[in-house]
Phi, psi and omega in degrees: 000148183235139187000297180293313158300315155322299147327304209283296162022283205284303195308320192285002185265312192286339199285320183287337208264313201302295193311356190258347180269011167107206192298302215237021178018030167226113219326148166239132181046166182306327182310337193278306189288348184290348205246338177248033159276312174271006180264353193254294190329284200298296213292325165296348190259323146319289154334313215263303209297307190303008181247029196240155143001158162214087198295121189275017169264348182244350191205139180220170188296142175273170183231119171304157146330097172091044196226140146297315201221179146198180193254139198244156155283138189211142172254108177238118210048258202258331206248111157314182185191163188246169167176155175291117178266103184284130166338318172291003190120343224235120170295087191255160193229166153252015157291069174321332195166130177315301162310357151296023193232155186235129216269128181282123174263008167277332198259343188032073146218188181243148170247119167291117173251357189239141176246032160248150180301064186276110175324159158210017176309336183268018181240002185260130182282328242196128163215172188214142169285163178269099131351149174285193168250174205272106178133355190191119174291088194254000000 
């Protein structure tokens, strides 16, 4: 999220909490005020969590309706890797092998030398979904 989405966020969540208390939109006694500490609590605790890790033995990506794939973050050995989470199931990178890389030392990365395709699913410890990018379904 970036600054201004955060903000906007933040305003339209305080807006909701008030608008949730009626006419004067402002808690009356504690129970009132306790419950919108904890509605602050879980919406931030919702946020934090949909930004975490993910163990794919215990949670794996939905594939919206009529998508083969989509692209996921994957922790793989040592490394994220961007990779395709397939309808079947299945974590493929285009990343053959770790050992497929060439480190530019003008540029100081590594450059990926290869374009085949490799399952790696039984090696993903971790994956985090890819947000689309805004304005466009990528």
């Amino acid at each position: 999220m970036t600054n201004e989405q955060i903000e906007k966020a933040k305003n339209d969540y305080a807006q909701s909490i008030i608008d949730s208390f009626g006419r004067s939109g402002v808690p009356c006694g504690i129970s009132n005020i306790r419950l919108m500490i904890a509605d602050g609590f879980k919406a931030g605790a919702t946020e934090a969590l949909a930004s975490q890790w993910k163990d794919p033995k215990v949670e794996l990506p939905e594939i919206p309706d009529g998508k083969k794939l989509i692209r996921v973050l994957a922790w793989v050995g040592d490394e994220p890797l961007v990779c395709w989470y397939t309808c079947h199931g299945r974590f493929i990178t285009t990343l053959a092998a770790k050992e497929k890389y060439s480190y530019d030392s003008l540029k100081d990365v590594k450059i990926h030398l290869s374009s085949e395709r490799e399952d790696v699913t039984e090696i993903v410890t971790a994956w985090l979904p890819i947000p689309p990018l805004k304005g466009g379904d990528v």
